[in-house]
XYZ file of C-alpha atoms in Angstrom:
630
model
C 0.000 0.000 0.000
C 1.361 3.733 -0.696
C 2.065 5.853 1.864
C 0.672 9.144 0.338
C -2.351 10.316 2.446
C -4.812 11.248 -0.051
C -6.354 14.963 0.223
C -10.170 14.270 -1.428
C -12.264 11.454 -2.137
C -11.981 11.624 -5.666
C -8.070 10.973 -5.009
C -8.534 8.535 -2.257
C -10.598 6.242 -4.754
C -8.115 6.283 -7.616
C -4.820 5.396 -5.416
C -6.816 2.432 -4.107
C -7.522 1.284 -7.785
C -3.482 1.714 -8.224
C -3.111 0.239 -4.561
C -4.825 -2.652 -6.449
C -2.353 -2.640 -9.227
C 0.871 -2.717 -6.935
C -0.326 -5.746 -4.875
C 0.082 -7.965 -8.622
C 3.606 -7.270 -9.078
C 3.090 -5.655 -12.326
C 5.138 -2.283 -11.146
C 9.009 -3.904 -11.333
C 11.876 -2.138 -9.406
C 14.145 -2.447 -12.347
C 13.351 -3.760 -16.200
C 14.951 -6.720 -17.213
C 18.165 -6.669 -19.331
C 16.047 -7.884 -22.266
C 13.576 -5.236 -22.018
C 12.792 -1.458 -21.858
C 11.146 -0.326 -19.179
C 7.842 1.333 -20.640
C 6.798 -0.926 -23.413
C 7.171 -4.039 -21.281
C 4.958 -1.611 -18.920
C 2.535 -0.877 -21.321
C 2.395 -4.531 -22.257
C 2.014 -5.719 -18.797
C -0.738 -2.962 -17.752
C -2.493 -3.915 -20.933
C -2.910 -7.530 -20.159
C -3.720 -6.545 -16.274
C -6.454 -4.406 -18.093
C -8.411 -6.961 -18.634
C -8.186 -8.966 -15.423
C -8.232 -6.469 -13.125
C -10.093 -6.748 -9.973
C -12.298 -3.988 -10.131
C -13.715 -1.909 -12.926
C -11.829 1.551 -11.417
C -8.289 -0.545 -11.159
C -9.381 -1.583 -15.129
C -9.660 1.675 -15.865
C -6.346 3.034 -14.083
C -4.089 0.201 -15.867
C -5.982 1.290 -19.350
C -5.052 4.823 -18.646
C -1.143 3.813 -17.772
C -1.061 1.624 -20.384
C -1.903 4.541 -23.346
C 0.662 6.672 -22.133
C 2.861 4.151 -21.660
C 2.648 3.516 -25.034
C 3.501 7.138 -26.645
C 6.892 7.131 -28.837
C 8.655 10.051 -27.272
C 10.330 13.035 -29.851
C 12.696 14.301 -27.712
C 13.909 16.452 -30.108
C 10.392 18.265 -30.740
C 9.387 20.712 -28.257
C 5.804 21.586 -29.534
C 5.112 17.523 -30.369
C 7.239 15.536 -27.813
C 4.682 12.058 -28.287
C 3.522 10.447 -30.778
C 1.274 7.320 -31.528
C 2.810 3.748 -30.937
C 0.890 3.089 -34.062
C -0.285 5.575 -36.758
C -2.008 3.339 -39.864
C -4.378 4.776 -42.839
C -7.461 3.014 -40.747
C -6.184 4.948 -37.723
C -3.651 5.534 -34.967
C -3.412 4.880 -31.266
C -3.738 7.157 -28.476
C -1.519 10.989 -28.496
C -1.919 13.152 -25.321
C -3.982 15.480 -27.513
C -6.682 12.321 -27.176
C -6.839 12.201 -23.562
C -9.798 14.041 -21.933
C -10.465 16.360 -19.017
C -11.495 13.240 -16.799
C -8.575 10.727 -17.797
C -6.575 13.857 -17.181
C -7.969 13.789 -13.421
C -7.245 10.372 -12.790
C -3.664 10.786 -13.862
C -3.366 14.284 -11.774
C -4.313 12.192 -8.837
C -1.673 8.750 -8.579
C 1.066 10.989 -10.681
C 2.638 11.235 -7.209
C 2.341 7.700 -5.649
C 3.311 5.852 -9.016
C 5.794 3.264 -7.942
C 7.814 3.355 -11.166
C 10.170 6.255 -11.750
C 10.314 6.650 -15.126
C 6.396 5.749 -15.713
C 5.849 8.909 -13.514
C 8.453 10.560 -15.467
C 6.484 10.308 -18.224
C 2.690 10.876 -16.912
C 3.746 14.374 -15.492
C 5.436 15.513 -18.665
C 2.343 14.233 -20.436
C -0.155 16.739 -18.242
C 2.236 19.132 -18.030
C 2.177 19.113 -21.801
C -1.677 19.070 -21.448
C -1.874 21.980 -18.954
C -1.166 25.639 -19.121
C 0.477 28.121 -16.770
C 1.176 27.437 -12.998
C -0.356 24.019 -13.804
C 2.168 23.224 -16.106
C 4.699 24.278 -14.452
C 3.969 21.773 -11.326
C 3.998 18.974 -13.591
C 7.792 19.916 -14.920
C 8.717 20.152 -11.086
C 7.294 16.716 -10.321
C 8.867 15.245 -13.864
C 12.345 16.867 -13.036
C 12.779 15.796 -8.945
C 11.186 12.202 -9.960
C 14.251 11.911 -12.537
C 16.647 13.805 -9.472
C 15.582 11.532 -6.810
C 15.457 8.290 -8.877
C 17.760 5.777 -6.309
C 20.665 4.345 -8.473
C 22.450 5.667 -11.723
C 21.402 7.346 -14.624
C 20.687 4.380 -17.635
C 21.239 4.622 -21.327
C 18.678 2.554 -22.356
C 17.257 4.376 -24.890
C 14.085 5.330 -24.472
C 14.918 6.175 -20.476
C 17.741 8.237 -22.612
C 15.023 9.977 -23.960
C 13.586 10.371 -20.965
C 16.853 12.394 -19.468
C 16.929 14.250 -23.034
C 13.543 15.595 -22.668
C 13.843 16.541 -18.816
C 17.207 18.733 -19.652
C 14.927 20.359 -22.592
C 12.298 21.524 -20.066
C 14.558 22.504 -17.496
C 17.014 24.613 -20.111
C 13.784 25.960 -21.906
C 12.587 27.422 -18.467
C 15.608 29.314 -17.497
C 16.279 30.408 -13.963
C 13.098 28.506 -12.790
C 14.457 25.092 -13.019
C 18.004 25.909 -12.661
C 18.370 24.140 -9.535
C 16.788 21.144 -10.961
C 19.168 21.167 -13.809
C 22.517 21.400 -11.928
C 20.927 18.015 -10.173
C 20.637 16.599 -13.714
C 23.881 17.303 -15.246
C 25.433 16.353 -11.888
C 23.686 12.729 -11.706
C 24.822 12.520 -15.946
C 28.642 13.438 -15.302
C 28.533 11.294 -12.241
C 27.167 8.458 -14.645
C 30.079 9.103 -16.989
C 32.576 8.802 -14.354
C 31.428 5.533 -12.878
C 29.305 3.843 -15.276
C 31.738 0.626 -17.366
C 31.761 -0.167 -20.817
C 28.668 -2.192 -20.386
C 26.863 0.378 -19.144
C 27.718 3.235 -22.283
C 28.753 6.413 -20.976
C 29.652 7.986 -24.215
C 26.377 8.023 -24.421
C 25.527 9.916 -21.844
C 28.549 11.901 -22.935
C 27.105 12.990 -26.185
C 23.793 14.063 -24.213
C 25.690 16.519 -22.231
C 27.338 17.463 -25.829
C 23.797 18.211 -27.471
C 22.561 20.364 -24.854
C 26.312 22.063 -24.411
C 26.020 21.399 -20.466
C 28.877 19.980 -17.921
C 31.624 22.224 -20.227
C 33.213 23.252 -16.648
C 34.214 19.358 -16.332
C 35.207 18.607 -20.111
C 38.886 18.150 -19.327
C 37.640 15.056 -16.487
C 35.280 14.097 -19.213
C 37.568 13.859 -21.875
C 40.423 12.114 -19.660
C 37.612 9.373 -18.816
C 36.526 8.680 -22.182
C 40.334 8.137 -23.023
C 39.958 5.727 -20.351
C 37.298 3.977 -22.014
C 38.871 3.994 -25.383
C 42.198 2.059 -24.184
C 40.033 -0.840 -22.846
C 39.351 -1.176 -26.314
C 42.255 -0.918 -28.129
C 42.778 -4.658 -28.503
C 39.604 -5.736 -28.524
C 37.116 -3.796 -30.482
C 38.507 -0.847 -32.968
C 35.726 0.531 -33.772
C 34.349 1.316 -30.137
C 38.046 2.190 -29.244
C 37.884 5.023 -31.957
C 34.083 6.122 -31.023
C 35.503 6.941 -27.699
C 38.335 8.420 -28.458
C 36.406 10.762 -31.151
C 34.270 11.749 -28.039
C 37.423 12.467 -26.004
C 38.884 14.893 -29.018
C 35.382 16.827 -28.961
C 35.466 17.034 -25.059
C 38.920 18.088 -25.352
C 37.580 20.721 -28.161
C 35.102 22.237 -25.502
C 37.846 22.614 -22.724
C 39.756 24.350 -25.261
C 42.604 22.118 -25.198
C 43.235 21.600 -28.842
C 46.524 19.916 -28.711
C 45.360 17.542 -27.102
C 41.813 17.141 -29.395
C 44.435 17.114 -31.967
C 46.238 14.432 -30.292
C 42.914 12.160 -30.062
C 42.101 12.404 -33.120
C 45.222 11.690 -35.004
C 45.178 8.502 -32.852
C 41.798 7.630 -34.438
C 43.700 8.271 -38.418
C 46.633 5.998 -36.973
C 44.151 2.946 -36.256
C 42.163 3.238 -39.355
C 45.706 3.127 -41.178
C 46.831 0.293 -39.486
C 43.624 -1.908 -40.060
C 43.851 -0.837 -43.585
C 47.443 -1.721 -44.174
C 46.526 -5.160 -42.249
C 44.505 -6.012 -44.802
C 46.500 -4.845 -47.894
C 49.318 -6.985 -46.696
C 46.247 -10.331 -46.551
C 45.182 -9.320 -50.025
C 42.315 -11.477 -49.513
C 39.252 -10.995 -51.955
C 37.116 -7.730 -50.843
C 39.860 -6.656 -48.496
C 40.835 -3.537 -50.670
C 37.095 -2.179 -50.928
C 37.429 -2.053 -47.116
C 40.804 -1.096 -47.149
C 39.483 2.105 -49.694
C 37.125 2.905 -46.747
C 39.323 2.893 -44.025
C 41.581 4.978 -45.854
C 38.615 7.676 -46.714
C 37.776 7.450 -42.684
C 41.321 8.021 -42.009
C 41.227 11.309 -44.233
C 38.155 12.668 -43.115
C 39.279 11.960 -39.773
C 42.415 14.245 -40.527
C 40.643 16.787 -42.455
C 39.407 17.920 -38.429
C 43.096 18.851 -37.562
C 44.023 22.138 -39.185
C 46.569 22.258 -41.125
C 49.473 24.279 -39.223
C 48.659 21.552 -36.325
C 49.301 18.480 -38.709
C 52.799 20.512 -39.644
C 53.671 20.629 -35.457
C 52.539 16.714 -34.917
C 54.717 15.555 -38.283
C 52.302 14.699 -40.292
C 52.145 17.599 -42.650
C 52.244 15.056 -46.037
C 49.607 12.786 -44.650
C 46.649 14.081 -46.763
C 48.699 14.020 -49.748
C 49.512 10.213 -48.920
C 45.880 9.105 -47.529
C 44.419 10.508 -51.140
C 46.893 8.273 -52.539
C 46.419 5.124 -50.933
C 42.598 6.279 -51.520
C 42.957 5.538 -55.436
C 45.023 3.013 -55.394
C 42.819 0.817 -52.889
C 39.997 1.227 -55.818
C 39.034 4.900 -53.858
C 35.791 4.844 -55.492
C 33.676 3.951 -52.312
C 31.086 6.522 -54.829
C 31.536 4.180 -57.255
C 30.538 0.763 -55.457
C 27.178 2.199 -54.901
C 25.205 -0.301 -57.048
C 25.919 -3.068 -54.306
C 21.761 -3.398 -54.097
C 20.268 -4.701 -56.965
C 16.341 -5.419 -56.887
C 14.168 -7.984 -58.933
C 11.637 -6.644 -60.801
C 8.062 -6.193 -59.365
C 4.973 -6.288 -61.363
C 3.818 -2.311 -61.676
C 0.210 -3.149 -60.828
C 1.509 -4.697 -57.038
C 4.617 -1.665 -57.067
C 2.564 0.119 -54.210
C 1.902 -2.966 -52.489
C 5.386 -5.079 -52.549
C 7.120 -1.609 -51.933
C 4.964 -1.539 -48.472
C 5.787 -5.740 -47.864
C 9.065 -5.559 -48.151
C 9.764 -2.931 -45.370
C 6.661 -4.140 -43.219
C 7.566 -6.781 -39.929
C 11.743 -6.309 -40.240
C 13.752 -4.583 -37.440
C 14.767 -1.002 -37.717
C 17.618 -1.620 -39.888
C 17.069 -4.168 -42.022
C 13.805 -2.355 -42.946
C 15.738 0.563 -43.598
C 18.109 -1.702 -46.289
C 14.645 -2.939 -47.921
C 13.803 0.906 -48.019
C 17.070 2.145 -49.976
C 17.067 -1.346 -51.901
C 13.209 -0.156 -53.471
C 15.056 1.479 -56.504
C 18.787 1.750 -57.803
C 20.587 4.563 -58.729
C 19.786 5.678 -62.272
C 21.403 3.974 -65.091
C 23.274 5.945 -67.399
C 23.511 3.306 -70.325
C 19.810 2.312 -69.905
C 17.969 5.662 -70.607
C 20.992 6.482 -73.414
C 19.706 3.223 -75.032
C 16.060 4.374 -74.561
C 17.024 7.696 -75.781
C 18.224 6.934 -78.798
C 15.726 4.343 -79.723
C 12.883 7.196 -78.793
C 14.675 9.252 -81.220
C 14.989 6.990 -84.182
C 11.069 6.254 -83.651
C 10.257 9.842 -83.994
C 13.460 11.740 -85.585
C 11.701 14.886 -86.575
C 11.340 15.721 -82.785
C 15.253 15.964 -82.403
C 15.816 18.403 -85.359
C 14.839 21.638 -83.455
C 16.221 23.705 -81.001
C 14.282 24.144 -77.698
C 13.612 27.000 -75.580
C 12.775 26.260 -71.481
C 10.827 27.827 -69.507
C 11.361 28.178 -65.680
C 7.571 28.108 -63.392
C 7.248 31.775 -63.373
C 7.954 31.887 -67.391
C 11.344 32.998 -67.382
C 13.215 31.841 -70.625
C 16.387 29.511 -68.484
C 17.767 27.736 -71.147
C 17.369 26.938 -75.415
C 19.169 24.000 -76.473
C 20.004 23.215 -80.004
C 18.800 20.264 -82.094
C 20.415 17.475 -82.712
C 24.464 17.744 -84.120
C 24.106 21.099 -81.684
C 26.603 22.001 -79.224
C 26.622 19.240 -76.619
C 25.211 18.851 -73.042
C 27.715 16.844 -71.054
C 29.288 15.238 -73.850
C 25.716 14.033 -74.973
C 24.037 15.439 -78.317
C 21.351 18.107 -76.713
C 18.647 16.517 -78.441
C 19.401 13.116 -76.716
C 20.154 14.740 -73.813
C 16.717 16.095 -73.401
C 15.154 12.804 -74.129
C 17.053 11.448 -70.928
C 16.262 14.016 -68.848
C 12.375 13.197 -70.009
C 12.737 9.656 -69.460
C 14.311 10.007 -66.191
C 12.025 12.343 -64.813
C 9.338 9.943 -65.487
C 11.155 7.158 -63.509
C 11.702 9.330 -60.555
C 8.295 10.407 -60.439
C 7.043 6.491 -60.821
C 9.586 5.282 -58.423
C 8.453 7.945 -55.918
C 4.552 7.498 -56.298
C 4.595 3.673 -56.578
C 7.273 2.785 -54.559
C 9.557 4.986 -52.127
C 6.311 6.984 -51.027
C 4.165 3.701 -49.649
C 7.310 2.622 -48.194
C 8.044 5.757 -46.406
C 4.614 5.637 -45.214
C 4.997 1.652 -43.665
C 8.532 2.133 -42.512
C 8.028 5.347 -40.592
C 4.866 3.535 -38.831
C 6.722 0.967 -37.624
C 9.973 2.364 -36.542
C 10.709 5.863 -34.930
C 13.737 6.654 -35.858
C 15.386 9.343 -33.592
C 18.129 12.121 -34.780
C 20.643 10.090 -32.877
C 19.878 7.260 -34.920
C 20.372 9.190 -38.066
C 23.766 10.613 -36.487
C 25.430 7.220 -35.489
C 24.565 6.094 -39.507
C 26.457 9.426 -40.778
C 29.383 8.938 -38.270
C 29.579 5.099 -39.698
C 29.373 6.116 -43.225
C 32.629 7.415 -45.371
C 30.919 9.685 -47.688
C 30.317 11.845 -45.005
C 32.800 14.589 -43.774
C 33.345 14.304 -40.150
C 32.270 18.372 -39.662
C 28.925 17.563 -41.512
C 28.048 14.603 -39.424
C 25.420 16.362 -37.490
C 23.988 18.152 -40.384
C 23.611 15.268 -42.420
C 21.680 13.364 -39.318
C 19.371 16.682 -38.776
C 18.565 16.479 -42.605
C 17.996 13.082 -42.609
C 15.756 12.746 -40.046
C 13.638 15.985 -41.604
C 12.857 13.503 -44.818
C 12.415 10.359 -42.268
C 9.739 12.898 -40.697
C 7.933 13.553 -43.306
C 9.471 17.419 -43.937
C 10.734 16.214 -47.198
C 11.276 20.110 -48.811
C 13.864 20.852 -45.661
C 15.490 17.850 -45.926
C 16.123 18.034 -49.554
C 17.304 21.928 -49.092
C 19.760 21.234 -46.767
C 21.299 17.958 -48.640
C 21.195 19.680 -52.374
C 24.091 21.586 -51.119
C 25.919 18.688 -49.349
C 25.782 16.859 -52.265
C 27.508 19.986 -54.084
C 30.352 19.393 -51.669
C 30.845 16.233 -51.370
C 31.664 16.092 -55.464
C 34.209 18.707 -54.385
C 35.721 16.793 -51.743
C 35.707 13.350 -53.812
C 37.467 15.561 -56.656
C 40.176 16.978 -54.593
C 40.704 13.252 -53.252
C 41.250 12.431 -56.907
C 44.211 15.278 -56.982
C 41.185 17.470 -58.885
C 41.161 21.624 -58.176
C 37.666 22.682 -57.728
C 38.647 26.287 -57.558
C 39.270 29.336 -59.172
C 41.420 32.734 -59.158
C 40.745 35.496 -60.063
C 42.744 38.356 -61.818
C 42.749 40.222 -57.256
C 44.065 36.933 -56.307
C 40.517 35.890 -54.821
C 40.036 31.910 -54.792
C 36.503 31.160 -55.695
C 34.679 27.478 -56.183
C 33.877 25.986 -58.985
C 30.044 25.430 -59.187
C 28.453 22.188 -58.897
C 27.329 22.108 -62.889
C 30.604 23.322 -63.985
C 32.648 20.352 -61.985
C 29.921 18.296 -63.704
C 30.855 18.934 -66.978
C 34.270 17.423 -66.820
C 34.989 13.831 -67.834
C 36.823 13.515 -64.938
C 33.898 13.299 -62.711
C 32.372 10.592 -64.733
C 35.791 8.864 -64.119
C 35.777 9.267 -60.338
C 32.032 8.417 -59.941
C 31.180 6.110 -62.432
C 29.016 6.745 -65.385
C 25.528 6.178 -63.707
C 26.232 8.512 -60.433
C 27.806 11.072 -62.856
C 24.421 10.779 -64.929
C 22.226 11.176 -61.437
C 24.167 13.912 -60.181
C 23.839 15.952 -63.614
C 20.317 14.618 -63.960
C 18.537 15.732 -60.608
C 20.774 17.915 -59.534
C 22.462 20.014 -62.008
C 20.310 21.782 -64.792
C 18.782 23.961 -66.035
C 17.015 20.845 -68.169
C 15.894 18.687 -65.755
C 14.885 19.237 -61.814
C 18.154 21.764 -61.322
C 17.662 20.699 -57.509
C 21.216 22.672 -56.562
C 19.939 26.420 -58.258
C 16.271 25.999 -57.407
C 17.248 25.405 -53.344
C 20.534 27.764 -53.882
C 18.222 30.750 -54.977
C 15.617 30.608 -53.578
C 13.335 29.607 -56.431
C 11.680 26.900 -55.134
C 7.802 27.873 -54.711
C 4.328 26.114 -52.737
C 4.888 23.104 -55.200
C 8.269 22.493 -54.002
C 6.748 21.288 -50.479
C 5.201 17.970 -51.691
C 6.940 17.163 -54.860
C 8.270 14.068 -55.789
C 11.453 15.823 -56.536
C 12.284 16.294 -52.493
C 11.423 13.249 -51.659
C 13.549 11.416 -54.239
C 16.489 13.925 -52.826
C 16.204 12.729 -49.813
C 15.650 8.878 -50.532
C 18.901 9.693 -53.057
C 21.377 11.017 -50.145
C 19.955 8.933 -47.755
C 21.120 6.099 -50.424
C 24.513 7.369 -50.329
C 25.599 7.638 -46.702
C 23.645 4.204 -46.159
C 25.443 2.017 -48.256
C 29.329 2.891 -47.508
C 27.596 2.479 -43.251
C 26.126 -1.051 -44.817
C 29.324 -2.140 -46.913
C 31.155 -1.156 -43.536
C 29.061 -2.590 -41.003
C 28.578 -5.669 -42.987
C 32.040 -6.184 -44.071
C 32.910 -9.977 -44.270
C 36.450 -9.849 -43.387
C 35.978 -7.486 -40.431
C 32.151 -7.838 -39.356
C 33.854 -9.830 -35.922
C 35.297 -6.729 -34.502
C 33.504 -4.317 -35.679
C 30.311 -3.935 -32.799
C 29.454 -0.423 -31.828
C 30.408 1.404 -28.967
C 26.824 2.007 -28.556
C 23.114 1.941 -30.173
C 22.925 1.925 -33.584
C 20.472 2.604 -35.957
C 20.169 -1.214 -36.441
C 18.502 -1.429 -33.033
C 16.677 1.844 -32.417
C 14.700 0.199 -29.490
C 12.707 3.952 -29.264
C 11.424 3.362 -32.443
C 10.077 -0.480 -31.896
């Protein structure tokens, strides 16, 4: 029985029904180590439900149960829940569904719930359903149940999210919670400190990071995730390097860049050595991997300026990483059509599209997802192109004149035996554009769309899921990591237009990067001695790029994102042209699906590398096992 003495009735009645609840055995001290905390919970309350022993104790483990149930968004302050389910027949319960009464009941065991983090969660759900002093009772009670929890902090993740939401509200309020939050970050970096491998600090670590708290410990911090990464250093290189890239950025925020610099040019010295390890095997696939260590090893570097790489002897390094990069086959860009798909039947597209990513865990869902479509194939829609042409020739002898939206003349191409559009005649360069602006919009409509739709039902992907795929994945330069993550998740959320605006120019520098790799110049100067950049369709047009990339990425890159014939993504998000239509267009969402595709499969050929797959577990989560979004 609870010890709370109940101040009404009304209050008195619905802490016996809970009373009722406690005496079963359904409220656990701690969750098992094969399950998180709330949706066991709700699973257990929802069983209880239905045999409880009276109709008030029914209704209190129904109540539990919904909010139980909510899939937090930690990272969105106006929508922190949403449904556990959300189908085209329905969705389940959102606090916006609960009413005035269910609100009552909730108000009135909120402070005798037995289970921390379920009353964690039930006063940041009426706070979020109250207004004014109200509200701001419910954050106290949310923020000294999480302070006065017995034991350590826990990364599980959605008790992760949990801490990540509390340090929102108590930041958001200012000097009101202030208290509150020096009790938070104190239990966190205490966590850090004494918490084992097992038990994931770092990722504790990179809570504190995101809401840029603890920065008057960062040099203990960083010291004790250097800790952590030499109890890997034999045993697991890839966790050993996570933590070490942690230390560098807690060394960053204590302003102690030598030795950030120091961290992080152990983390290019390990990917080196595992690369030369396998160079000197030879074995069949070992250079592919080789090629990405070496690209991890230079983005890695990229992070130390350059007057620092001079002072810690390495001044040459880049030089020699973009070497090894092309001789180990460099193109990781161009082993991008490792998916190949089997053809489906266009009448059941929609359909198979939603099968395949339906009833699979996070990741391998998220593989089916990319797998839908492949990259465009240059050959293909030449082939198609030129048989269009010799079916109806007279189309191809006359110049063309294109027209933006607002009916602004953007471009005239000649006819055919004019001057050429990346090395292609212009009038079958327009017929590819046509035909490949039909397949994207098919591909989108029957396939990717559905499949958004199923996936993002059945697995609520977080930011931080996003970010450990970019920090896996080559392509990626380690100062964009974050960016990438925050665009990706936009698109995995449904905001395709800001995803897509924030990648089109990504995608703009990561030709640039892959060119200089290649020993390319991507800039200009001018007659004052000003260096300028090259622009994305201008680096395009060299037969270089088709070299580096491959002939189909070359074509997509040109195709969707370099113009004006065509979408002419890159100068339609650049300036601002982009109008209402913009927002639900098959275009953004087949710019998102399309970068998405890219950092995915160098994470995939990485994670899923045959030769190395043994010692390669992460350090923590991944996206492979986002247990938030189950």
């Amino acid at each position: 029985m609870t010890e709370h003495q109940p101040s009404s009735p009304e209050e008195a009645r619905w802490i016996a029904a809970l009373d009722l609840l406690v005496g079963t055995g359904v409220f656990r001290i701690e969750a098992r180590e094969d399950e998180e905390r709330l949706p066991s919970l709700w699973s257990r309350l929802r069983q209880l439900a239905d045999d409880a022993e009276s109709p008030d104790a029914t209704e209190v483990a129904s109540l539990l149960s919904r909010v139980a149930s909510f899939i937090a968004r930690p990272d969105d302050w106006a929508q922190p829940y949403e449904p556990m389910v959300a189908l085209q027949e329905g969705r389940s319960t959102i606090p916006n569904d609960l009413t005035e009464e269910e609100l009552s009941i909730l108000g009135n065991i909120t402070p005798v719930l037995p289970d921390t983090m379920l009353r964690v969660r039930v006063a940041d759900v009426l706070a979020v359903c109250s207004s004014g002093r109200e509200r701001m009772k419910w954050y106290e009670i949310e923020l000294d149940a999480l302070c006065d929890q017995p034991g350590k902090a826990t990364t599980r993740p959605r008790e992760t999210d949990a801490w990540d939401r509390a340090l929102l509200v108590a930041r958001r309020h200012g000097a009101v919670f202030d208290e509150h939050l020096d009790r938070l970050v104190s239990a966190l970096t205490g966590f850090v400190f004494s918490a084992n491998v097992s038990e994931h600090p770092g990722a504790v670590a990179d809570l504190l990071v995101k809401h840029n708290l603890a920065r008057s410990d960062a040099t203990d911090i960083a010291e004790r995730l250097r800790e952590l990464a030499a109890e890997f250093s034999k045993s697991n290189l890839d966790a050993c390097r996570a933590y070490r890239r942690r230390a560098a950025q807690w060394f960053d925020i204590a302003k102690d860049l030598d030795q950030a610099n120091i961290e992080r040019l152990a983390i290019v010295r390990s990917y080196i050595a595992e690369a030369e390890t396998l160079d000197a095997h030879a074995e069949a696939g070992s250079h592919a991997r080789s090629g990405h260590l070496y690209e991890q090893a230079l983005k890695t570097l990229r992070l130390i300026p350059r007057r620092r790489r001079e002072a810690l002897g390495v001044g040459n390094l880049t030089a020699d990483l973009a070497r090894r990069i092309r001789s180990s086959g460099a193109a990781t860009l161009g082993m991008m059509g490792v998916f190949e798909s089997d053809p489906v039947d266009l009448a059941d597209l929609r359909a198979a599209s939603r099968s395949k990513v339906s009833g699979k865990e996070p990741l391998a869902a998220l593989r089916e997802f990319i797998d839908l479509a492949s990259f465009a194939s240059y050959e293909a829609d030449h082939k198609q192109a030129e048989e269009l042409i010799q079916e109806h020739p007279l189309q191809s002898l006359f110049s063309n004149t294109h027209f933006s939206h607002d009916g602004r003349v953007i471009h005239r191409s000649s006819g055919r035996g004019g001057e050429p559009i990346y090395g292609e005649d212009p009038s079958v360069w327009r017929q590819m554009i046509q035909i490949y602006e039909f397949r994207i919009s098919l591909t989108v409509q029957g396939a990717l769309a559905p499949a958004w739709v199923a996936l993002s039902n059945d697995h609520r992907l977080s930011v931080g899921d996003f970010l450990q795929l970019t920090q896996q994945s080559s392509i990626v330069p380690s100062d964009r990591e974050r960016l990438f993550a925050q665009a990706l998740y936009y698109g995995y959320d449904g905001d395709f237009i800001t995803a897509a605006q924030l990648l089109a120019p990504q995608l703009e520098h990561l030709v640039r990067l892959h060119l200089r790799n290649a020993g390319q110049s991507t800039t200009t100067i001018d007659e004052r001695g000003i260096e300028n950049e090259i622009g994305l369709s201008a680096l395009m047009t060299r037969d270089s790029t088709t070299e580096i990339f491959g002939p189909n990425l070359a074509y997509e890159i040109r195709a969707l994102f370099c113009g004006p014939i065509g979408p002419n993504l890159r100068n339609q998000y650049a300036h601002g042209l982009s109008n209402d239509s913009a927002v639900g267009s098959v275009e953004a969402l087949y710019c998102w699906w399309f970068m998405l595709r890219l950092v995915f499969v160098t994470f995939w050929n990485h994670m899923h590398d045959a030769q190395t797959a043994d010692n390669h577990e992460p350090a923590e989560r991944s996206p492979a096992e986002p247990n938030a979004a189950s």
